[in-house]
Amino acid sequence: MNMSDPLRREEKKDTAPDRQDSGPKSPDVSRPGRDNILKRMKRVDPKQSEKYKQRTGE
Amino acid sequence: MSDIVPLIGLETEYGIIREDLEKSDPVEESMLLLKACQLPSVFGAWAYFRERTHDDMRGFHVDRLAQDEEEDEFCAEDRKRPYSYLEMKSDRVLVNGARFYNDHTHPEYSAPECRDLFQLVAHDLAGEKIVAECARLRNMEIGKNALQVFKNNTDYSGHSYGTHDNYMIPRKFPFDYWVSHLVPFLITRQLYAGAGKVGSEYKKGEPFKGLQLAQRSDFIETVLSIETMTQRPIINTRDEPHAVPGRYRRLHLILGDANMSPYATALKVGTTRAVLTLIGREKIASPIELADPVSDIRNVSRDKTGKRPLKRTDGTAISPLEIQEFYLEQANKYLEGEEWRWTLHEWERTLNDLRHDRERLADRIDWAIKEKLFTRFMQEENIEWDDPLMQSLDLEYHNIDPERGLYYGLRQEGEVAAFAPVEEQVEKAISCPPDGTRAALRGRAVEKEKDNIKNIHWTGIEFKNGDTLDLTDVITTEEVEQALNSLKEQYA
């Protein structure tokens, strides 16, 4: 899989076991707060740091 | 107020990018961000002629810094723009006594000088809010959420920008005395002060994959140097006290990271002030002498246990944790009173947590927060530290847009604790200078006489009507009180 593919996050989302099966889950991961932060992370453009060019500062 | 360290300060250079443009121009974007600031301020009147960036603590003057050449190259490039140098600098001095301007194409918020630790943390957070508000206003002008600003110290491609912590200390001790006692502390304080960085930008030696403690450690090349953009040192030797030179030095530390966690900011500054106070009271008998402190700073950054030994000049070894515990032991022995209570208690708690179960740091120490968050994400996504996404997530942790930034996301979800000691002070710090400091005089002058200010600096103000306000010797609360009383009628 091309790791820089921005759609990769969405593809992963559909197959994430925590989202589909009813098997045992880590109680922490199922907390709504953690789900929200994971959603926020999945929206990050994988190329963001590559595009982020700065000048040297002090 | 600490008798040895009466004033403390923090300067933060922010990273900036326009995501909707193929080529983001940091000069233009930083300038427009500063222009968006709506707080009452004096604009374009910074007294550059008062700056003394070429005097060295070791007792000499440097005619030319390596960074002057780089700056000249950029200036030659920037002269082609339709703006003057001062327009590009866009200097503002705010009513809270802070300086907000463009430094080397980074929006920089220099908090007003503070006397109290939590006062400074509140002002650092106020700066973050001010910069974020400017970004919001600028994005309204652009018409979309395209401008993003980051409180971090690297672009992951070898370009670093600084977060400097400053301490006013007495001139009476030789500079070497401060250095020998301070270096082992400084290279190991990243155990709790490091903001965490995915990957490495250090080109020599073995490649590093993973999360290291600090963003700046890859960029430290020497023990002492007056330079700040090349040959970055553990201790910067710039001798610019911003006060009466015969009485004070300003210790200008450039090795630190920008912390998103205010707890980490407080612990960094609080412990450094405690160690300086011990040194100034001559309570550290013999310094720990490390054989290779410059390499050590990188080695410490790559060891999240704090237990990997460092070589001493006498042939023995000591771990980073043991070094910190040595300083803490001295502090517990010699520093008493309410002023030190929080710092000493939290310093001890943090070192204990690191020694016994570092996951306990994940509610307050930036690198540990990242380690927990990113490890969980990598497991879920089945990716490794060297996946390009991981550096992007690392960058996004530092985004100061509350809707996007990962640290802010964790705060909103209650995953990291609020820093209660300063929560209620932050809003006030946006528009009020820190009580009991000369910044109160500066802020008052900006509030009452901004149209009459000809030039302004940390050390004083020159007014258009010929009056002057000299702040070089207004350091203690008594001196501030006296100066405020003498100006009572003027600023009534």
mmCIF file with all atom_site columns, N, CA and C in Angstrom, chain B residues 57-116:
data_model
loop_
_atom_site.group_PDB
_atom_site.id
_atom_site.type_symbol
_atom_site.label_atom_id
_atom_site.label_alt_id
_atom_site.label_comp_id
_atom_site.label_asym_id
_atom_site.label_entity_id
_atom_site.label_seq_id
_atom_site.pdbx_PDB_ins_code
_atom_site.Cartn_x
_atom_site.Cartn_y
_atom_site.Cartn_z
_atom_site.occupancy
_atom_site.B_iso_or_equiv
_atom_site.pdbx_formal_charge
_atom_site.auth_seq_id
_atom_site.auth_comp_id
_atom_site.auth_asym_id
_atom_site.auth_atom_id
_atom_site.pdbx_PDB_model_num
ATOM 1   N N  . MET B 1 57  ? 29.646 36.854 26.974 1.00 0.00 ? 57  MET B N  1
ATOM 2   C CA . MET B 1 57  ? 29.801 36.700 28.424 1.00 0.00 ? 57  MET B CA 1
ATOM 3   C C  . MET B 1 57  ? 31.249 36.436 28.820 1.00 0.00 ? 57  MET B C  1
ATOM 4   N N  . ARG B 1 58  ? 32.028 35.898 27.875 1.00 0.00 ? 58  ARG B N  1
ATOM 5   C CA . ARG B 1 58  ? 33.409 35.557 28.207 1.00 0.00 ? 58  ARG B CA 1
ATOM 6   C C  . ARG B 1 58  ? 34.323 36.777 28.152 1.00 0.00 ? 58  ARG B C  1
ATOM 7   N N  . GLY B 1 59  ? 33.715 37.948 27.938 1.00 0.00 ? 59  GLY B N  1
ATOM 8   C CA . GLY B 1 59  ? 34.468 39.185 28.092 1.00 0.00 ? 59  GLY B CA 1
ATOM 9   C C  . GLY B 1 59  ? 34.991 39.797 26.806 1.00 0.00 ? 59  GLY B C  1
ATOM 10  N N  . PHE B 1 60  ? 34.407 39.433 25.681 1.00 0.00 ? 60  PHE B N  1
ATOM 11  C CA . PHE B 1 60  ? 34.853 40.059 24.431 1.00 0.00 ? 60  PHE B CA 1
ATOM 12  C C  . PHE B 1 60  ? 33.661 40.416 23.558 1.00 0.00 ? 60  PHE B C  1
ATOM 13  N N  . HIS B 1 61  ? 33.959 41.204 22.514 1.00 0.00 ? 61  HIS B N  1
ATOM 14  C CA . HIS B 1 61  ? 32.925 41.618 21.567 1.00 0.00 ? 61  HIS B CA 1
ATOM 15  C C  . HIS B 1 61  ? 33.189 40.921 20.240 1.00 0.00 ? 61  HIS B C  1
ATOM 16  N N  . VAL B 1 62  ? 32.160 40.411 19.630 1.00 0.00 ? 62  VAL B N  1
ATOM 17  C CA . VAL B 1 62  ? 32.287 39.729 18.339 1.00 0.00 ? 62  VAL B CA 1
ATOM 18  C C  . VAL B 1 62  ? 31.853 40.697 17.252 1.00 0.00 ? 62  VAL B C  1
ATOM 19  N N  . ASP B 1 63  ? 32.749 40.922 16.267 1.00 0.00 ? 63  ASP B N  1
ATOM 20  C CA . ASP B 1 63  ? 32.387 41.864 15.205 1.00 0.00 ? 63  ASP B CA 1
ATOM 21  C C  . ASP B 1 63  ? 31.289 41.319 14.303 1.00 0.00 ? 63  ASP B C  1
ATOM 22  N N  . ARG B 1 64  ? 31.405 40.044 14.034 1.00 0.00 ? 64  ARG B N  1
ATOM 23  C CA . ARG B 1 64  ? 30.455 39.460 13.091 1.00 0.00 ? 64  ARG B CA 1
ATOM 24  C C  . ARG B 1 64  ? 30.086 38.041 13.515 1.00 0.00 ? 64  ARG B C  1
ATOM 25  N N  . LEU B 1 65  ? 28.811 37.750 13.509 1.00 0.00 ? 65  LEU B N  1
ATOM 26  C CA . LEU B 1 65  ? 28.334 36.404 13.826 1.00 0.00 ? 65  LEU B CA 1
ATOM 27  C C  . LEU B 1 65  ? 28.119 35.641 12.518 1.00 0.00 ? 65  LEU B C  1
ATOM 28  N N  . ALA B 1 66  ? 28.240 34.327 12.593 1.00 0.00 ? 66  ALA B N  1
ATOM 29  C CA . ALA B 1 66  ? 27.982 33.513 11.397 1.00 0.00 ? 66  ALA B CA 1
ATOM 30  C C  . ALA B 1 66  ? 26.566 33.769 10.894 1.00 0.00 ? 66  ALA B C  1
ATOM 31  N N  . GLN B 1 67  ? 25.663 33.975 11.845 1.00 0.00 ? 67  GLN B N  1
ATOM 32  C CA . GLN B 1 67  ? 24.267 34.173 11.434 1.00 0.00 ? 67  GLN B CA 1
ATOM 33  C C  . GLN B 1 67  ? 24.050 35.516 10.722 1.00 0.00 ? 67  GLN B C  1
ATOM 34  N N  . ASP B 1 68  ? 24.983 36.463 10.912 1.00 0.00 ? 68  ASP B N  1
ATOM 35  C CA . ASP B 1 68  ? 24.854 37.739 10.200 1.00 0.00 ? 68  ASP B CA 1
ATOM 36  C C  . ASP B 1 68  ? 24.886 37.511 8.698  1.00 0.00 ? 68  ASP B C  1
ATOM 37  N N  . GLU B 1 69  ? 25.773 36.564 8.279  1.00 0.00 ? 69  GLU B N  1
ATOM 38  C CA . GLU B 1 69  ? 25.897 36.306 6.843  1.00 0.00 ? 69  GLU B CA 1
ATOM 39  C C  . GLU B 1 69  ? 24.619 35.699 6.283  1.00 0.00 ? 69  GLU B C  1
ATOM 40  N N  . GLU B 1 70  ? 24.075 34.744 7.034  1.00 0.00 ? 70  GLU B N  1
ATOM 41  C CA . GLU B 1 70  ? 22.829 34.129 6.587  1.00 0.00 ? 70  GLU B CA 1
ATOM 42  C C  . GLU B 1 70  ? 21.723 35.179 6.543  1.00 0.00 ? 70  GLU B C  1
ATOM 43  N N  . GLU B 1 71  ? 21.724 36.029 7.572  1.00 0.00 ? 71  GLU B N  1
ATOM 44  C CA . GLU B 1 71  ? 20.711 37.080 7.645  1.00 0.00 ? 71  GLU B CA 1
ATOM 45  C C  . GLU B 1 71  ? 20.877 38.040 6.462  1.00 0.00 ? 71  GLU B C  1
ATOM 46  N N  . ASP B 1 72  ? 22.137 38.362 6.135  1.00 0.00 ? 72  ASP B N  1
ATOM 47  C CA . ASP B 1 72  ? 22.400 39.254 5.001  1.00 0.00 ? 72  ASP B CA 1
ATOM 48  C C  . ASP B 1 72  ? 21.855 38.674 3.701  1.00 0.00 ? 72  ASP B C  1
ATOM 49  N N  . GLU B 1 73  ? 22.049 37.357 3.548  1.00 0.00 ? 73  GLU B N  1
ATOM 50  C CA . GLU B 1 73  ? 21.562 36.706 2.323  1.00 0.00 ? 73  GLU B CA 1
ATOM 51  C C  . GLU B 1 73  ? 20.040 36.823 2.227  1.00 0.00 ? 73  GLU B C  1
ATOM 52  N N  . PHE B 1 74  ? 19.388 36.564 3.356  1.00 0.00 ? 74  PHE B N  1
ATOM 53  C CA . PHE B 1 74  ? 17.927 36.665 3.349  1.00 0.00 ? 74  PHE B CA 1
ATOM 54  C C  . PHE B 1 74  ? 17.496 38.111 3.133  1.00 0.00 ? 74  PHE B C  1
ATOM 55  N N  . CYS B 1 75  ? 18.244 39.045 3.754  1.00 0.00 ? 75  CYS B N  1
ATOM 56  C CA . CYS B 1 75  ? 17.872 40.451 3.606  1.00 0.00 ? 75  CYS B CA 1
ATOM 57  C C  . CYS B 1 75  ? 17.985 40.878 2.145  1.00 0.00 ? 75  CYS B C  1
ATOM 58  N N  . ALA B 1 76  ? 19.051 40.396 1.467  1.00 0.00 ? 76  ALA B N  1
ATOM 59  C CA . ALA B 1 76  ? 19.230 40.735 0.055  1.00 0.00 ? 76  ALA B CA 1
ATOM 60  C C  . ALA B 1 76  ? 18.030 40.229 -0.742 1.00 0.00 ? 76  ALA B C  1
ATOM 61  N N  . GLU B 1 77  ? 17.600 39.027 -0.390 1.00 0.00 ? 77  GLU B N  1
ATOM 62  C CA . GLU B 1 77  ? 16.437 38.436 -1.058 1.00 0.00 ? 77  GLU B CA 1
ATOM 63  C C  . GLU B 1 77  ? 15.174 39.235 -0.716 1.00 0.00 ? 77  GLU B C  1
ATOM 64  N N  . ASP B 1 78  ? 15.068 39.559 0.569  1.00 0.00 ? 78  ASP B N  1
ATOM 65  C CA . ASP B 1 78  ? 13.854 40.224 1.041  1.00 0.00 ? 78  ASP B CA 1
ATOM 66  C C  . ASP B 1 78  ? 13.768 41.688 0.590  1.00 0.00 ? 78  ASP B C  1
ATOM 67  N N  . ARG B 1 79  ? 14.926 42.256 0.233  1.00 0.00 ? 79  ARG B N  1
ATOM 68  C CA . ARG B 1 79  ? 14.901 43.659 -0.229 1.00 0.00 ? 79  ARG B CA 1
ATOM 69  C C  . ARG B 1 79  ? 14.132 43.794 -1.546 1.00 0.00 ? 79  ARG B C  1
ATOM 70  N N  . LYS B 1 80  ? 14.006 42.681 -2.245 1.00 0.00 ? 80  LYS B N  1
ATOM 71  C CA . LYS B 1 80  ? 13.265 42.733 -3.517 1.00 0.00 ? 80  LYS B CA 1
ATOM 72  C C  . LYS B 1 80  ? 11.767 42.878 -3.273 1.00 0.00 ? 80  LYS B C  1
ATOM 73  N N  . ARG B 1 81  ? 11.356 42.689 -2.049 1.00 0.00 ? 81  ARG B N  1
ATOM 74  C CA . ARG B 1 81  ? 9.930  42.792 -1.730 1.00 0.00 ? 81  ARG B CA 1
ATOM 75  C C  . ARG B 1 81  ? 9.526  44.258 -1.579 1.00 0.00 ? 81  ARG B C  1
ATOM 76  N N  . PRO B 1 82  ? 8.235  44.534 -1.753 1.00 0.00 ? 82  PRO B N  1
ATOM 77  C CA . PRO B 1 82  ? 7.786  45.935 -1.670 1.00 0.00 ? 82  PRO B CA 1
ATOM 78  C C  . PRO B 1 82  ? 7.583  46.407 -0.223 1.00 0.00 ? 82  PRO B C  1
ATOM 79  N N  . TYR B 1 83  ? 8.384  45.920 0.708  1.00 0.00 ? 83  TYR B N  1
ATOM 80  C CA . TYR B 1 83  ? 8.245  46.317 2.108  1.00 0.00 ? 83  TYR B CA 1
ATOM 81  C C  . TYR B 1 83  ? 9.588  46.745 2.668  1.00 0.00 ? 83  TYR B C  1
ATOM 82  N N  . SER B 1 84  ? 9.548  47.644 3.646  1.00 0.00 ? 84  SER B N  1
ATOM 83  C CA . SER B 1 84  ? 10.781 48.015 4.336  1.00 0.00 ? 84  SER B CA 1
ATOM 84  C C  . SER B 1 84  ? 11.127 46.924 5.359  1.00 0.00 ? 84  SER B C  1
ATOM 85  N N  . TYR B 1 85  ? 12.367 46.988 5.848  1.00 0.00 ? 85  TYR B N  1
ATOM 86  C CA . TYR B 1 85  ? 12.814 46.024 6.873  1.00 0.00 ? 85  TYR B CA 1
ATOM 87  C C  . TYR B 1 85  ? 11.905 46.100 8.098  1.00 0.00 ? 85  TYR B C  1
ATOM 88  N N  . LEU B 1 86  ? 11.584 47.324 8.510  1.00 0.00 ? 86  LEU B N  1
ATOM 89  C CA . LEU B 1 86  ? 10.758 47.472 9.714  1.00 0.00 ? 86  LEU B CA 1
ATOM 90  C C  . LEU B 1 86  ? 9.326  46.997 9.497  1.00 0.00 ? 86  LEU B C  1
ATOM 91  N N  . GLU B 1 87  ? 8.847  47.153 8.275  1.00 0.00 ? 87  GLU B N  1
ATOM 92  C CA . GLU B 1 87  ? 7.500  46.625 7.969  1.00 0.00 ? 87  GLU B CA 1
ATOM 93  C C  . GLU B 1 87  ? 7.501  45.100 8.092  1.00 0.00 ? 87  GLU B C  1
ATOM 94  N N  . MET B 1 88  ? 8.586  44.505 7.608  1.00 0.00 ? 88  MET B N  1
ATOM 95  C CA . MET B 1 88  ? 8.652  43.038 7.682  1.00 0.00 ? 88  MET B CA 1
ATOM 96  C C  . MET B 1 88  ? 8.792  42.573 9.132  1.00 0.00 ? 88  MET B C  1
ATOM 97  N N  . LYS B 1 89  ? 9.510  43.342 9.923  1.00 0.00 ? 89  LYS B N  1
ATOM 98  C CA . LYS B 1 89  ? 9.658  42.991 11.342 1.00 0.00 ? 89  LYS B CA 1
ATOM 99  C C  . LYS B 1 89  ? 8.326  43.122 12.083 1.00 0.00 ? 89  LYS B C  1
ATOM 100 N N  . SER B 1 90  ? 7.537  44.120 11.691 1.00 0.00 ? 90  SER B N  1
ATOM 101 C CA . SER B 1 90  ? 6.189  44.322 12.259 1.00 0.00 ? 90  SER B CA 1
ATOM 102 C C  . SER B 1 90  ? 6.169  44.295 13.782 1.00 0.00 ? 90  SER B C  1
ATOM 103 N N  . ASP B 1 91  ? 7.128  44.965 14.390 1.00 0.00 ? 91  ASP B N  1
ATOM 104 C CA . ASP B 1 91  ? 7.233  44.953 15.846 1.00 0.00 ? 91  ASP B CA 1
ATOM 105 C C  . ASP B 1 91  ? 6.020  45.532 16.542 1.00 0.00 ? 91  ASP B C  1
ATOM 106 N N  . ARG B 1 92  ? 5.538  44.794 17.520 1.00 0.00 ? 92  ARG B N  1
ATOM 107 C CA . ARG B 1 92  ? 4.495  45.320 18.398 1.00 0.00 ? 92  ARG B CA 1
ATOM 108 C C  . ARG B 1 92  ? 4.938  45.154 19.840 1.00 0.00 ? 92  ARG B C  1
ATOM 109 N N  . VAL B 1 93  ? 4.691  46.175 20.639 1.00 0.00 ? 93  VAL B N  1
ATOM 110 C CA . VAL B 1 93  ? 4.791  46.006 22.091 1.00 0.00 ? 93  VAL B CA 1
ATOM 111 C C  . VAL B 1 93  ? 3.368  46.153 22.615 1.00 0.00 ? 93  VAL B C  1
ATOM 112 N N  . LEU B 1 94  ? 2.915  45.128 23.325 1.00 0.00 ? 94  LEU B N  1
ATOM 113 C CA . LEU B 1 94  ? 1.507  45.042 23.716 1.00 0.00 ? 94  LEU B CA 1
ATOM 114 C C  . LEU B 1 94  ? 1.266  45.656 25.097 1.00 0.00 ? 94  LEU B C  1
ATOM 115 N N  . VAL B 1 95  ? 0.012  45.881 25.399 1.00 0.00 ? 95  VAL B N  1
ATOM 116 C CA . VAL B 1 95  ? -0.327 46.465 26.714 1.00 0.00 ? 95  VAL B CA 1
ATOM 117 C C  . VAL B 1 95  ? 0.044  45.570 27.891 1.00 0.00 ? 95  VAL B C  1
ATOM 118 N N  . ASN B 1 96  ? 0.260  44.292 27.637 1.00 0.00 ? 96  ASN B N  1
ATOM 119 C CA . ASN B 1 96  ? 0.682  43.414 28.739 1.00 0.00 ? 96  ASN B CA 1
ATOM 120 C C  . ASN B 1 96  ? 2.202  43.419 28.917 1.00 0.00 ? 96  ASN B C  1
ATOM 121 N N  . GLY B 1 97  ? 2.887  44.273 28.136 1.00 0.00 ? 97  GLY B N  1
ATOM 122 C CA . GLY B 1 97  ? 4.340  44.400 28.274 1.00 0.00 ? 97  GLY B CA 1
ATOM 123 C C  . GLY B 1 97  ? 5.130  43.439 27.407 1.00 0.00 ? 97  GLY B C  1
ATOM 124 N N  . ALA B 1 98  ? 4.443  42.596 26.634 1.00 0.00 ? 98  ALA B N  1
ATOM 125 C CA . ALA B 1 98  ? 5.124  41.618 25.775 1.00 0.00 ? 98  ALA B CA 1
ATOM 126 C C  . ALA B 1 98  ? 5.587  42.272 24.475 1.00 0.00 ? 98  ALA B C  1
ATOM 127 N N  . ARG B 1 99  ? 6.540  41.608 23.830 1.00 0.00 ? 99  ARG B N  1
ATOM 128 C CA . ARG B 1 99  ? 6.928  41.985 22.476 1.00 0.00 ? 99  ARG B CA 1
ATOM 129 C C  . ARG B 1 99  ? 6.440  40.893 21.530 1.00 0.00 ? 99  ARG B C  1
ATOM 130 N N  . PHE B 1 100 ? 5.815  41.315 20.441 1.00 0.00 ? 100 PHE B N  1
ATOM 131 C CA . PHE B 1 100 ? 5.243  40.381 19.468 1.00 0.00 ? 100 PHE B CA 1
ATOM 132 C C  . PHE B 1 100 ? 5.696  40.872 18.101 1.00 0.00 ? 100 PHE B C  1
ATOM 133 N N  . TYR B 1 101 ? 6.494  40.066 17.382 1.00 0.00 ? 101 TYR B N  1
ATOM 134 C CA . TYR B 1 101 ? 7.125  40.545 16.147 1.00 0.00 ? 101 TYR B CA 1
ATOM 135 C C  . TYR B 1 101 ? 7.570  39.373 15.290 1.00 0.00 ? 101 TYR B C  1
ATOM 136 N N  . ASN B 1 102 ? 8.208  39.689 14.163 1.00 0.00 ? 102 ASN B N  1
ATOM 137 C CA . ASN B 1 102 ? 8.738  38.638 13.300 1.00 0.00 ? 102 ASN B CA 1
ATOM 138 C C  . ASN B 1 102 ? 10.224 38.530 13.504 1.00 0.00 ? 102 ASN B C  1
ATOM 139 N N  . ASP B 1 103 ? 10.664 37.369 13.932 1.00 0.00 ? 103 ASP B N  1
ATOM 140 C CA . ASP B 1 103 ? 12.092 37.149 14.102 1.00 0.00 ? 103 ASP B CA 1
ATOM 141 C C  . ASP B 1 103 ? 12.508 36.047 13.143 1.00 0.00 ? 103 ASP B C  1
ATOM 142 N N  . HIS B 1 104 ? 13.350 36.412 12.182 1.00 0.00 ? 104 HIS B N  1
ATOM 143 C CA . HIS B 1 104 ? 13.832 35.428 11.216 1.00 0.00 ? 104 HIS B CA 1
ATOM 144 C C  . HIS B 1 104 ? 12.661 34.668 10.584 1.00 0.00 ? 104 HIS B C  1
ATOM 145 N N  . THR B 1 105 ? 11.666 35.414 10.195 1.00 0.00 ? 105 THR B N  1
ATOM 146 C CA . THR B 1 105 ? 10.457 34.930 9.490  1.00 0.00 ? 105 THR B CA 1
ATOM 147 C C  . THR B 1 105 ? 9.554  34.032 10.341 1.00 0.00 ? 105 THR B C  1
ATOM 148 N N  . HIS B 1 106 ? 9.747  34.084 11.635 1.00 0.00 ? 106 HIS B N  1
ATOM 149 C CA . HIS B 1 106 ? 8.832  33.371 12.528 1.00 0.00 ? 106 HIS B CA 1
ATOM 150 C C  . HIS B 1 106 ? 8.120  34.387 13.414 1.00 0.00 ? 106 HIS B C  1
ATOM 151 N N  . PRO B 1 107 ? 6.795  34.313 13.529 1.00 0.00 ? 107 PRO B N  1
ATOM 152 C CA . PRO B 1 107 ? 6.123  35.161 14.515 1.00 0.00 ? 107 PRO B CA 1
ATOM 153 C C  . PRO B 1 107 ? 6.666  34.785 15.892 1.00 0.00 ? 107 PRO B C  1
ATOM 154 N N  . GLU B 1 108 ? 7.163  35.777 16.609 1.00 0.00 ? 108 GLU B N  1
ATOM 155 C CA . GLU B 1 108 ? 7.734  35.471 17.933 1.00 0.00 ? 108 GLU B CA 1
ATOM 156 C C  . GLU B 1 108 ? 6.972  36.223 19.005 1.00 0.00 ? 108 GLU B C  1
ATOM 157 N N  . TYR B 1 109 ? 6.594  35.497 20.038 1.00 0.00 ? 109 TYR B N  1
ATOM 158 C CA . TYR B 1 109 ? 5.974  36.121 21.205 1.00 0.00 ? 109 TYR B CA 1
ATOM 159 C C  . TYR B 1 109 ? 6.980  36.069 22.343 1.00 0.00 ? 109 TYR B C  1
ATOM 160 N N  . SER B 1 110 ? 7.477  37.237 22.735 1.00 0.00 ? 110 SER B N  1
ATOM 161 C CA . SER B 1 110 ? 8.373  37.323 23.885 1.00 0.00 ? 110 SER B CA 1
ATOM 162 C C  . SER B 1 110 ? 7.526  37.799 25.050 1.00 0.00 ? 110 SER B C  1
ATOM 163 N N  . ALA B 1 111 ? 7.274  36.887 25.963 1.00 0.00 ? 111 ALA B N  1
ATOM 164 C CA . ALA B 1 111 ? 6.431  37.227 27.118 1.00 0.00 ? 111 ALA B CA 1
ATOM 165 C C  . ALA B 1 111 ? 7.103  38.340 27.927 1.00 0.00 ? 111 ALA B C  1
ATOM 166 N N  . PRO B 1 112 ? 6.305  39.147 28.605 1.00 0.00 ? 112 PRO B N  1
ATOM 167 C CA . PRO B 1 112 ? 6.917  40.146 29.483 1.00 0.00 ? 112 PRO B CA 1
ATOM 168 C C  . PRO B 1 112 ? 7.700  39.449 30.590 1.00 0.00 ? 112 PRO B C  1
ATOM 169 N N  . GLU B 1 113 ? 8.713  40.125 31.093 1.00 0.00 ? 113 GLU B N  1
ATOM 170 C CA . GLU B 1 113 ? 9.503  39.557 32.185 1.00 0.00 ? 113 GLU B CA 1
ATOM 171 C C  . GLU B 1 113 ? 8.615  39.402 33.422 1.00 0.00 ? 113 GLU B C  1
ATOM 172 N N  . CYS B 1 114 ? 8.738  38.237 34.083 1.00 0.00 ? 114 CYS B N  1
ATOM 173 C CA . CYS B 1 114 ? 7.869  37.921 35.217 1.00 0.00 ? 114 CYS B CA 1
ATOM 174 C C  . CYS B 1 114 ? 8.724  37.636 36.444 1.00 0.00 ? 114 CYS B C  1
ATOM 175 N N  . ARG B 1 115 ? 8.104  37.741 37.605 1.00 0.00 ? 115 ARG B N  1
ATOM 176 C CA . ARG B 1 115 ? 8.849  37.399 38.829 1.00 0.00 ? 115 ARG B CA 1
ATOM 177 C C  . ARG B 1 115 ? 8.371  36.064 39.393 1.00 0.00 ? 115 ARG B C  1
ATOM 178 N N  . ASP B 1 116 ? 7.152  35.666 39.047 1.00 0.00 ? 116 ASP B N  1
ATOM 179 C CA . ASP B 1 116 ? 6.543  34.473 39.605 1.00 0.00 ? 116 ASP B CA 1
ATOM 180 C C  . ASP B 1 116 ? 6.421  33.400 38.512 1.00 0.00 ? 116 ASP B C  1
#
